[in-house]
mmCIF file of C-alpha atoms and ligand atoms in Angstrom:
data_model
loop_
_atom_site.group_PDB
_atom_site.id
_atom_site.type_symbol
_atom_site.label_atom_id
_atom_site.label_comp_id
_atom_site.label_asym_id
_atom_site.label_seq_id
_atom_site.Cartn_x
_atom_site.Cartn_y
_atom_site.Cartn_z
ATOM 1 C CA UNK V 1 71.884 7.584 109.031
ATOM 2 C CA UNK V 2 70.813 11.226 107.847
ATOM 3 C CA UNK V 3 68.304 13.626 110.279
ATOM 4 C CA UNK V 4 64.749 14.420 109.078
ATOM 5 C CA UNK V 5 63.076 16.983 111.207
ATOM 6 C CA UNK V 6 59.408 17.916 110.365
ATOM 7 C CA UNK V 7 57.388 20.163 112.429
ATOM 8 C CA UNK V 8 53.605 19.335 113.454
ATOM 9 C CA UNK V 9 50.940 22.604 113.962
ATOM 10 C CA UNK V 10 48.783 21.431 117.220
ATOM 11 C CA UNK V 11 45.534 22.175 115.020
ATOM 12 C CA UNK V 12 42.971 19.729 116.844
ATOM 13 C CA UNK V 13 41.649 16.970 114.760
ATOM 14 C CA UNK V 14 43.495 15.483 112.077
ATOM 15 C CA UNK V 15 41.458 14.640 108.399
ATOM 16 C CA UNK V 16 42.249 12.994 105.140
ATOM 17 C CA UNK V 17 44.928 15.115 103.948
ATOM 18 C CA UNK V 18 46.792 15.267 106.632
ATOM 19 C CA UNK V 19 46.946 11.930 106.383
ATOM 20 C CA UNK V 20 48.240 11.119 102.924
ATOM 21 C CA UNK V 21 49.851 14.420 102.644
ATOM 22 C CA UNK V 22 51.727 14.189 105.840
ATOM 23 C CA UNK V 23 51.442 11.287 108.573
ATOM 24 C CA UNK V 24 52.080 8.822 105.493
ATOM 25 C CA UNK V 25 55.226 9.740 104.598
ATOM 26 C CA UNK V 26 56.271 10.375 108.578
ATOM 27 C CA UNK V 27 55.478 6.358 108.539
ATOM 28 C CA UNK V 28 57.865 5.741 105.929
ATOM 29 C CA UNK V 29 60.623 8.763 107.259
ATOM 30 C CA UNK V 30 60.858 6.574 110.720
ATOM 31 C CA UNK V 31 61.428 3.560 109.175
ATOM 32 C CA UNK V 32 64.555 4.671 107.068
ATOM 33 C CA UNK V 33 65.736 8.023 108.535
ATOM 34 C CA UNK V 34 67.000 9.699 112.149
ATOM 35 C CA UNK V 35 63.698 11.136 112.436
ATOM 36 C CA UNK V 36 62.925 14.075 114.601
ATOM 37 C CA UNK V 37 58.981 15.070 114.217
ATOM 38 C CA UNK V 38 58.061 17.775 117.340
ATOM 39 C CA UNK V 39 54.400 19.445 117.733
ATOM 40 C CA UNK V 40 55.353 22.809 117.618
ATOM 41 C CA UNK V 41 53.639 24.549 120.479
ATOM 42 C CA UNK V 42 55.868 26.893 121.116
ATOM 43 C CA UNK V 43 54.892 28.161 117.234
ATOM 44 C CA UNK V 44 51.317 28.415 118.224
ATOM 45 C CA UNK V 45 51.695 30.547 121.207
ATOM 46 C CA UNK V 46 51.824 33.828 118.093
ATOM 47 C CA UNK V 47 47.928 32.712 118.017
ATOM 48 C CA UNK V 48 47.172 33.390 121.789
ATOM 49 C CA UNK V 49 45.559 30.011 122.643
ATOM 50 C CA UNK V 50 43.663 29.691 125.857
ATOM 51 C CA UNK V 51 45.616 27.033 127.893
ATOM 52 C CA UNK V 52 42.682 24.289 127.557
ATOM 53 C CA UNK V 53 42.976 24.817 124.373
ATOM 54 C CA UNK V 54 46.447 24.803 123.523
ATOM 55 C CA UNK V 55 47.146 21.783 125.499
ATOM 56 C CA UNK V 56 44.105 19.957 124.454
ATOM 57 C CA UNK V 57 45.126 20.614 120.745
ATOM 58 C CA UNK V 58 48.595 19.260 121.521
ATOM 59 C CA UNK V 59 47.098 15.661 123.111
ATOM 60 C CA UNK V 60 44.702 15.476 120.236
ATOM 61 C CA UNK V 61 47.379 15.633 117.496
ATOM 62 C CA UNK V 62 49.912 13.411 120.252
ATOM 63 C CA UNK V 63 47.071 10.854 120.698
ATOM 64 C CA UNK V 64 46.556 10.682 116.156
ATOM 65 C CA UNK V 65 49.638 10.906 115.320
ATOM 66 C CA UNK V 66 50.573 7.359 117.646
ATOM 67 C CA UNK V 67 47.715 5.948 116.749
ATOM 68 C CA UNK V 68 48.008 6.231 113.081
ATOM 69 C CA UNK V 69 51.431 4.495 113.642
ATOM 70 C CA UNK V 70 54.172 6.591 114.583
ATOM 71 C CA UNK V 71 56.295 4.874 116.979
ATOM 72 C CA UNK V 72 58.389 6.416 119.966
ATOM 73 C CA UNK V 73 60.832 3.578 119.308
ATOM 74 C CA UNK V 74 61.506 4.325 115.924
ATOM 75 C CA UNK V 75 61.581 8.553 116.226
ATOM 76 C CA UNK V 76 61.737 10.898 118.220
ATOM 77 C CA UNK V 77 57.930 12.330 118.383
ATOM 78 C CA UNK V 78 58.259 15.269 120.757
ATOM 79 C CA UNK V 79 56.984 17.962 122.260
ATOM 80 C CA UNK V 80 58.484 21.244 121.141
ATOM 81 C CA UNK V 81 58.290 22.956 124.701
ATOM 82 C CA UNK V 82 59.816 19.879 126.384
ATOM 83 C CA UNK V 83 62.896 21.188 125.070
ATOM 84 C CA UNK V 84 64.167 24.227 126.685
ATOM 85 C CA UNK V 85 67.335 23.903 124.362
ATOM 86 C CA UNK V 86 65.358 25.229 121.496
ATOM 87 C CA UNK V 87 64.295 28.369 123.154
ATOM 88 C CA UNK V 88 68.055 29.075 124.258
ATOM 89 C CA UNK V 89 69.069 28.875 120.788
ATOM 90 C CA UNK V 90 66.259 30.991 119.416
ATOM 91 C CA UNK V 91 67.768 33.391 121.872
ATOM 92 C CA UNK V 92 71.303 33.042 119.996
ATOM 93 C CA UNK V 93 70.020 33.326 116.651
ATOM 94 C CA UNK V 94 67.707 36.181 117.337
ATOM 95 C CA UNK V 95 70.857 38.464 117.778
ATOM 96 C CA UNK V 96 72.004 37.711 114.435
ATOM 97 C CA UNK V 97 68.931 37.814 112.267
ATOM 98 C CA UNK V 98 68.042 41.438 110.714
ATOM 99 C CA UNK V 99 64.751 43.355 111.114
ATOM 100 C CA UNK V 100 64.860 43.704 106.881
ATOM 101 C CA UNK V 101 64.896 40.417 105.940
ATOM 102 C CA UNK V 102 62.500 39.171 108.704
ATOM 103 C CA UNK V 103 59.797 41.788 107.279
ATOM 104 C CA UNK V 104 60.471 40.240 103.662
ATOM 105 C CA UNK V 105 59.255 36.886 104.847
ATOM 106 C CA UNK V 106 56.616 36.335 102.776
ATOM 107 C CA UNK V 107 54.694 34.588 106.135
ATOM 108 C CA UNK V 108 55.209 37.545 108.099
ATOM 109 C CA UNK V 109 53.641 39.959 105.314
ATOM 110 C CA UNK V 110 50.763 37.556 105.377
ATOM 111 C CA UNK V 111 50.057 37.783 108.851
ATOM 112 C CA UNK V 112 50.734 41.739 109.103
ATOM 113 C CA UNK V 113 47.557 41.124 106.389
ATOM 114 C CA UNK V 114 45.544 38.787 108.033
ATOM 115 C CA UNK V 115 45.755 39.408 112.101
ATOM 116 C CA UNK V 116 46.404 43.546 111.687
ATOM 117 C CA UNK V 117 45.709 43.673 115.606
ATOM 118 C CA UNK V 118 47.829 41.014 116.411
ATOM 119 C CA UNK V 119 51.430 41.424 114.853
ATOM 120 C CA UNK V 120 53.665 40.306 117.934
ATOM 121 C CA UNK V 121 57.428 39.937 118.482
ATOM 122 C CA UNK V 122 57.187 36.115 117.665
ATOM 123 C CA UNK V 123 55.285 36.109 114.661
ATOM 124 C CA UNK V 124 58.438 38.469 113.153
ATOM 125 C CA UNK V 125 60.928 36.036 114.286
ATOM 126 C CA UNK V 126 59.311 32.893 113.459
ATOM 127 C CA UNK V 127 61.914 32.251 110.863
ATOM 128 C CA UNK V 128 63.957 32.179 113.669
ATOM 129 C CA UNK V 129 62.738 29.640 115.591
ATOM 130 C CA UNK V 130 61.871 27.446 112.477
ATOM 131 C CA UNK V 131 65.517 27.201 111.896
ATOM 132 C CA UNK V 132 66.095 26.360 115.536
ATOM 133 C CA UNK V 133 64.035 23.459 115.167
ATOM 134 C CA UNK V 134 65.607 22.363 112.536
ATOM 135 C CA UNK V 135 69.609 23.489 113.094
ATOM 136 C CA UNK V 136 69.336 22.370 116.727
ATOM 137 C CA UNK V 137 69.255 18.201 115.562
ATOM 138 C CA UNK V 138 71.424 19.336 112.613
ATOM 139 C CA UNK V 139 69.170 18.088 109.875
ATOM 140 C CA UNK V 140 69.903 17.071 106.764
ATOM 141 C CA UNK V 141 66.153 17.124 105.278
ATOM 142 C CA UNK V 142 63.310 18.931 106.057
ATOM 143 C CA UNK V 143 59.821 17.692 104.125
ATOM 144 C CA UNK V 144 58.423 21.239 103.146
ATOM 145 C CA UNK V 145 55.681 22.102 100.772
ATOM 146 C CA UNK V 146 55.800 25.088 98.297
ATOM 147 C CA UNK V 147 55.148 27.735 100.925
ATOM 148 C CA UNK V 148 57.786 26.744 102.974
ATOM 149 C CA UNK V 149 60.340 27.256 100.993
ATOM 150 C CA UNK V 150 61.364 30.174 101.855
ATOM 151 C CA UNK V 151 61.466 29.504 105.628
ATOM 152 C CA UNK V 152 64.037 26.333 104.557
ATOM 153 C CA UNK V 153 66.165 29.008 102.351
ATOM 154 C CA UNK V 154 66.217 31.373 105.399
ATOM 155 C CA UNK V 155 67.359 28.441 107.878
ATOM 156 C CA UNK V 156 70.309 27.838 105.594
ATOM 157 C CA UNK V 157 71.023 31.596 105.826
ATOM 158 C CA UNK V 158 70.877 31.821 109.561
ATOM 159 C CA UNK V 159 72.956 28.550 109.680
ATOM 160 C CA UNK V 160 75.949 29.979 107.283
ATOM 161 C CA UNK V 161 75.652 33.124 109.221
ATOM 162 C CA UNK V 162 76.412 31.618 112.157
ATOM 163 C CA UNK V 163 79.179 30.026 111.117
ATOM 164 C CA UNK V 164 81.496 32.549 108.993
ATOM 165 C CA UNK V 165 80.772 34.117 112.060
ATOM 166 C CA UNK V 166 82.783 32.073 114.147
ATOM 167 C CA UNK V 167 84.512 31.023 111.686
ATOM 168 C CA UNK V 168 83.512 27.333 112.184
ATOM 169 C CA UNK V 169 81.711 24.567 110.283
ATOM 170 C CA UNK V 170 78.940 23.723 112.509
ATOM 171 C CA UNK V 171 75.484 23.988 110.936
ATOM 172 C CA UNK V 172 74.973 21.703 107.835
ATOM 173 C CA UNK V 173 72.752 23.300 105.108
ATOM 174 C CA UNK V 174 69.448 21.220 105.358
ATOM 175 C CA UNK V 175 67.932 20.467 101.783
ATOM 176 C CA UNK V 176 64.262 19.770 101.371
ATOM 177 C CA UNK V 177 63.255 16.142 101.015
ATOM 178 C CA UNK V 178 62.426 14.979 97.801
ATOM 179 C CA UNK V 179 59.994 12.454 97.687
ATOM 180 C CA UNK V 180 59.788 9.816 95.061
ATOM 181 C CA UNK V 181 56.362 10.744 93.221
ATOM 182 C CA UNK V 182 53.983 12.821 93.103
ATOM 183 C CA UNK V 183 52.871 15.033 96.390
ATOM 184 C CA UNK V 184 49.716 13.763 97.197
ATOM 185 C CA UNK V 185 47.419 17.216 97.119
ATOM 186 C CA UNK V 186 43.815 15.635 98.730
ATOM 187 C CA UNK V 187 40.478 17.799 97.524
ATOM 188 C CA UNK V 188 37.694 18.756 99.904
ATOM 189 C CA UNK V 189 34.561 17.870 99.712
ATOM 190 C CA UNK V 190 33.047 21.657 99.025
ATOM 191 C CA UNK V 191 34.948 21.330 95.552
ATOM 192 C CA UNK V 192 37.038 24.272 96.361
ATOM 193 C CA UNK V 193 40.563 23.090 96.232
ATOM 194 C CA UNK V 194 42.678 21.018 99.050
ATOM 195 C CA UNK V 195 41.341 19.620 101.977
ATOM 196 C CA UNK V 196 41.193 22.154 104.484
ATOM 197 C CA UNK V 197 39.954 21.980 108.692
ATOM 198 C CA UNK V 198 39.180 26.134 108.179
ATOM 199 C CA UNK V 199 37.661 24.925 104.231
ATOM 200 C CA UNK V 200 34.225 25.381 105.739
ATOM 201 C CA UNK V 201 32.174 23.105 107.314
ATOM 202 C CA UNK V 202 31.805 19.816 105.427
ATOM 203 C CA UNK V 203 35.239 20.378 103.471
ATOM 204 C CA UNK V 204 37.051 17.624 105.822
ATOM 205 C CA UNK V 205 36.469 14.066 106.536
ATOM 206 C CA UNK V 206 38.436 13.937 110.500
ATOM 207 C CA UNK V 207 39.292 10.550 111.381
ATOM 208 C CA UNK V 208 37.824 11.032 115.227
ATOM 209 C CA UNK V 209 34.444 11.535 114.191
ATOM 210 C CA UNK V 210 31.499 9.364 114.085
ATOM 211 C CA UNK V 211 30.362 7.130 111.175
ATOM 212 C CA UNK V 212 27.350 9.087 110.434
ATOM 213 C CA UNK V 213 28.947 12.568 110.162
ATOM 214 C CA UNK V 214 31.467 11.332 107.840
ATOM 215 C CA UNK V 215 28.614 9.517 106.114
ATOM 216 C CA UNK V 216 26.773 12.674 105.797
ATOM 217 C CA UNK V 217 29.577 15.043 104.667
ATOM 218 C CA UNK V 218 29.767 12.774 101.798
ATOM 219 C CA UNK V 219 26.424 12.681 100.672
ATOM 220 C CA UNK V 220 26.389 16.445 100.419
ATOM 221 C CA UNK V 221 29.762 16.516 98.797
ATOM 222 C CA UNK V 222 29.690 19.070 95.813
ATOM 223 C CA UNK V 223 28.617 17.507 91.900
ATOM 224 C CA UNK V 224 27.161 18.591 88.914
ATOM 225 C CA UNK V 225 24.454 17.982 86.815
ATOM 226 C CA UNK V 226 26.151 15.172 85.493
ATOM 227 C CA UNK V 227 27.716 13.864 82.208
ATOM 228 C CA UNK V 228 25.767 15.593 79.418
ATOM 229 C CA UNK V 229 26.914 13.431 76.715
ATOM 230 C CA UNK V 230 29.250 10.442 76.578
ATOM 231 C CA UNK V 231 33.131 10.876 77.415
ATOM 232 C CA UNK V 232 32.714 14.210 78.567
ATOM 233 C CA UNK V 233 35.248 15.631 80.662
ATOM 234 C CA UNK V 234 34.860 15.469 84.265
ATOM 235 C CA UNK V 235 34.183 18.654 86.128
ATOM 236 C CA UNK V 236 36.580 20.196 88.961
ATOM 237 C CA UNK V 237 33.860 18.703 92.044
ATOM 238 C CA UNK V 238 33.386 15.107 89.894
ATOM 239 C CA UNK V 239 37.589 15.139 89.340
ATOM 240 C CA UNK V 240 37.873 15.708 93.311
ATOM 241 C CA UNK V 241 35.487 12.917 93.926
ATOM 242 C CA UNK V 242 37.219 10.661 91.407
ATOM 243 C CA UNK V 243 40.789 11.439 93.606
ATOM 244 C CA UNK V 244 39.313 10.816 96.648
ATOM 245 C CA UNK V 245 37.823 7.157 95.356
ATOM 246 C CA UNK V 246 41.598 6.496 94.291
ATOM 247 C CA UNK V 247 42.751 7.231 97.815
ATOM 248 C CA UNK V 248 40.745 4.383 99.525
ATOM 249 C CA UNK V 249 39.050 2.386 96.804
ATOM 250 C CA UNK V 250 40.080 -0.394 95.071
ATOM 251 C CA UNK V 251 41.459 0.108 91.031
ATOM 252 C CA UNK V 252 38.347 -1.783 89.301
ATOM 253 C CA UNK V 253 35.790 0.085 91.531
ATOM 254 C CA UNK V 254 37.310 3.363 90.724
ATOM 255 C CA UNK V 255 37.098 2.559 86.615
ATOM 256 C CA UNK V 256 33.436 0.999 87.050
ATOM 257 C CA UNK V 257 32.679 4.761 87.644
ATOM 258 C CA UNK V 258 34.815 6.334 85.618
ATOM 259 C CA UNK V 259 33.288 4.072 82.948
ATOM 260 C CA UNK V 260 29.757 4.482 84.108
ATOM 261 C CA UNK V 261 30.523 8.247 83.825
ATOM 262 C CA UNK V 262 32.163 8.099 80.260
ATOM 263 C CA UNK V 263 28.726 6.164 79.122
ATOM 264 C CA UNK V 264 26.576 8.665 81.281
ATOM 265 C CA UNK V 265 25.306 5.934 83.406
ATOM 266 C CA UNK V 266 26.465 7.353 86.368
ATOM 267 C CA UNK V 267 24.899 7.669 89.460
ATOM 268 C CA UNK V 268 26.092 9.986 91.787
ATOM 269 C CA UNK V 269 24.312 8.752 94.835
ATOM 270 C CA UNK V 270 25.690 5.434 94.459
ATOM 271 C CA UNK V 271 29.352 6.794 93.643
ATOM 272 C CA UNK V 272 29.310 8.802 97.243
ATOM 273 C CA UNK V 273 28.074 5.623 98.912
ATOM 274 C CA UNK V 274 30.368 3.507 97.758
ATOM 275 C CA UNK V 275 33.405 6.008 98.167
ATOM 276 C CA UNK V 276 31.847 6.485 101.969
ATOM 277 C CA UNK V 277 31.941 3.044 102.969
ATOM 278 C CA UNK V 278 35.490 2.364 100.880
ATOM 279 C CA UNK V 279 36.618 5.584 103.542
ATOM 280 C CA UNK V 280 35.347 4.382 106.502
ATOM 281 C CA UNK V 281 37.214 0.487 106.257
ATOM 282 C CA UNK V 282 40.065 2.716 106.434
ATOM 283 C CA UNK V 283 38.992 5.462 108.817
ATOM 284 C CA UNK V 284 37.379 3.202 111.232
ATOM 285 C CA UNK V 285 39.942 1.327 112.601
ATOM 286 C CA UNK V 286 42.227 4.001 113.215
ATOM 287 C CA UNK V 287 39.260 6.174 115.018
ATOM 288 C CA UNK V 288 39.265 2.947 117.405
ATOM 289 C CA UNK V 289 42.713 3.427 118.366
ATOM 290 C CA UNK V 290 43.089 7.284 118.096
ATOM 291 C CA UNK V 291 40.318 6.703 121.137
ATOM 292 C CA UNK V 292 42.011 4.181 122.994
ATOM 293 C CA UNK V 293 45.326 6.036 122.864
ATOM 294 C CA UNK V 294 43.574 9.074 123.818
ATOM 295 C CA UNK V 295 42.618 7.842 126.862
ATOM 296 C CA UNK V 296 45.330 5.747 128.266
ATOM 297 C CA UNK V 297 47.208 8.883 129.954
ATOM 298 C CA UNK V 298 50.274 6.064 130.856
ATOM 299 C CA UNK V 299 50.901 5.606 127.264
ATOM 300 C CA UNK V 300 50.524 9.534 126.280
ATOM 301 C CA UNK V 301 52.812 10.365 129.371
ATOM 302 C CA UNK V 302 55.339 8.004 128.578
ATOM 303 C CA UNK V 303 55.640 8.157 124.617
ATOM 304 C CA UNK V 304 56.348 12.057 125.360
ATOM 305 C CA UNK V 305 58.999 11.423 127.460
ATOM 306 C CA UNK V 306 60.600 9.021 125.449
ATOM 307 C CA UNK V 307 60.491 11.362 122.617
ATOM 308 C CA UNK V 308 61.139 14.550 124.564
ATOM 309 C CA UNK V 309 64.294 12.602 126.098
ATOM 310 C CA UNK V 310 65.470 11.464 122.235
ATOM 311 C CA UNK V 311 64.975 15.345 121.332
ATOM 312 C CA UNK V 312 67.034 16.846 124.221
ATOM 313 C CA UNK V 313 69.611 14.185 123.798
ATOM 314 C CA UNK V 314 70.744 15.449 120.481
ATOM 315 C CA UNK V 315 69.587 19.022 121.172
ATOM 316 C CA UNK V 316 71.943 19.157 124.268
ATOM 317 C CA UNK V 317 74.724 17.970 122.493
ATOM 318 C CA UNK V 318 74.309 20.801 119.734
ATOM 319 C CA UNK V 319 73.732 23.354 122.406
ATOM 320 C CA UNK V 320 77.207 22.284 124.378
ATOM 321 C CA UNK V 321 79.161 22.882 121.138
ATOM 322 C CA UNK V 322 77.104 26.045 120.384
ATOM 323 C CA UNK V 323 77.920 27.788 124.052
ATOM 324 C CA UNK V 324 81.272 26.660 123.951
ATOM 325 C CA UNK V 325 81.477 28.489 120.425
ATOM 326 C CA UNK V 326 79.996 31.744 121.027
ATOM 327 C CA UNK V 327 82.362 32.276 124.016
ATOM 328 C CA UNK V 328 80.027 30.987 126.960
ATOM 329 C CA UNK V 329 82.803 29.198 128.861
ATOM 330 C CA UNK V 330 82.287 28.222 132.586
ATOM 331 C CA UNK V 331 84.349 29.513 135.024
ATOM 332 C CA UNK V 332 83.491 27.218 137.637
HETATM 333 P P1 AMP F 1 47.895 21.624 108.365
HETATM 334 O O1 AMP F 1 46.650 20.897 108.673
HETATM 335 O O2 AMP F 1 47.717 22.731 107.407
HETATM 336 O O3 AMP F 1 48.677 22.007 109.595
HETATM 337 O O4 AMP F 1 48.829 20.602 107.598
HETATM 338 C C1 AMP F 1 49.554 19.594 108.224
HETATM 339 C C2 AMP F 1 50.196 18.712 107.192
HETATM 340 O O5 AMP F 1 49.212 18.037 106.419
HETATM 341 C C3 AMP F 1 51.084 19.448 106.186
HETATM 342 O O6 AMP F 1 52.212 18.639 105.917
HETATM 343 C C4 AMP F 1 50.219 19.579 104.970
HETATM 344 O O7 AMP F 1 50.968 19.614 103.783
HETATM 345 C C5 AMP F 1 49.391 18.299 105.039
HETATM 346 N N1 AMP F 1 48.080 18.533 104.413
HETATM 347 C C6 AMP F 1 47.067 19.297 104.930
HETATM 348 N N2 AMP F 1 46.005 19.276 104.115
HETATM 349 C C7 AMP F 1 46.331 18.501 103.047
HETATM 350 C C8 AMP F 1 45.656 18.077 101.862
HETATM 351 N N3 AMP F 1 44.399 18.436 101.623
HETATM 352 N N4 AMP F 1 46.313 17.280 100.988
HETATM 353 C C9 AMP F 1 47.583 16.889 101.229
HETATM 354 N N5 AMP F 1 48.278 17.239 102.318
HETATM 355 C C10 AMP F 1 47.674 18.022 103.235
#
């Protein structure tokens, strides 16, 4: 079976678009792939995080991610600092990646840009420890979006490197998965492009939070001043609300407004309540178990050490070979 490994940013809540954009197709990766998915704290450390914070940001996105469905039976859904092996090898491959083509990253240049007074060690070598994560189980596949690109290219780069080094043929190149279809891209509700937690407030609809909020962030979701004359074309807020409705409403709901719009019938009011409700039969049940999950600490403690155990399983294999490789042999 061929290796996915996908990285998770501990970012707090999780909303809409992290859901079809990402947790979706993690449901569908454990079902037909060796799937590796690890909440990259080690990442977020670059940031500075108070501890509360970092490690209630970690059991938030833990406690969502299992109760939207992944299952420590079918991946391994770890922790990325419950695996030392992946700091040892970030050592390794720190000694052969160059100070030039870290400063190209085009990640790095943004962060020189956006945190001037904060442009540590680790934010330069990040491309480092991205491949880690992903050389270390040996992927074949990495889901990446547009921006990541680059961080997959470099990965392949550090792999290679490593092994016309030693002349061996131990890292794989990893290719980015290519899903059947369309990316799903989810609009906010401000009508300023994707769905966004830092899109401002009432940009996001988060699955852990009450009815009425998400009720409310709808209502005030951006529009226009409606259709001006029949079959006019919809604008860039209406389109958004038209993608969202596709999302969670049923296909003849979704054309009763896009007809009621073509004849200018349209209501607005009644398109965000139906769209509302049509969100919150999906939302609501999964809220019910992100907050049972949340608080069963037996069930949190023991899906991360099945998955932590699944991680350092194949990580300690690849770190045995690697040692043995660079010319770490044991004399005792
Ligand atoms: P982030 O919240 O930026 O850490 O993103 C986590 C994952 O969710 C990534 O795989 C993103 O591509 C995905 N994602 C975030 N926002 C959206 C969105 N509005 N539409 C589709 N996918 C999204």
């Amino acid at each position: 079976m061929q290796t996915v490994v996908s990285g998770i940013r501990p970012t707090g809540k999780l909303h809409l678009g992290n859901y079809f954009g990402a947790v979706k197709n993690f449901l569908m990766m454990q079902e037909n792939y060796n799937s590796y998915f690890f909440i990259a704290d080690i990442h977020s450390l670059t940031t500075h995080p108070t501890p509360e914070d970092l490690h209630g940001s970690v059991r938030q996105v833990l406690a969502e991610y299992l109760a939207m469905g992944l299952d420590p039976e079918k991946c391994a859904l770890f922790i990325q600092s419950d695996v030392p092996e992946i700091t040892e090898l970030y050592t390794y491959m720190n000694m052969n990646a160059y100070l030039g083509e870290l400063e190209r990253s085009a990640s790095f240049k943004d962060k020189i840009r956006t945190q001037k007074n904060n442009v540590n060690a680790g934010l330069l070598t990040y491309p480092v420890l991205m491949a880690v994560d992903i050389l270390i189980h040996k992927a074949d596949f990495v889901p990446v979006g547009k921006d990541q690109e680059q961080h997959l290219e470099m990965t392949r780069q550090f792999g290679n490197r490593f092994n016309r080094m030693y002349d061996v043929e131990f890292f794989p190149e990893p290719q980015a998965f290519s899903f059947t279809g369309e990316l799903v891209k989810v609009p906010g509700l401000t009508g300023q492009g994707k769905m966004s937690k830092s899109g401002g407030a009432g940009d996001a609809v988060f699955f852990d939070e009450d009815d009425d909020v998400t009720r409310k962030k709808i209502m005030r979701a951006k529009t226009d001043a409606g259709p001006q004359e029949p079959n006019s074309p919809h604008s860039e807020e209406i389109a958004n609300l038209f993608d969202l409705m596709r999302l969670v409403c049923e296909e003849s709901v979704v054309q009763q407004y896009v007809d009621a719009y073509a004849d200018c019938s349209i209501r607005y009011g009644d398109m965000k309540k139906q769209l509302a409700e049509d969100m919150l039969t999906l939302i609501a049940p999964i809220r019910e178990r992100i907050r049972e999950v949340k608080a069963d600490d037996a069930y949190l403690a023991k899906a991360a050490k099945i998955g932590a155990e699944k991680a350092r399983e194949s990580a300690s294999r690849t770190m045995r070979e690697v040692r043995e490789i660079i010319g770490f042999k044991k004399f005792y």
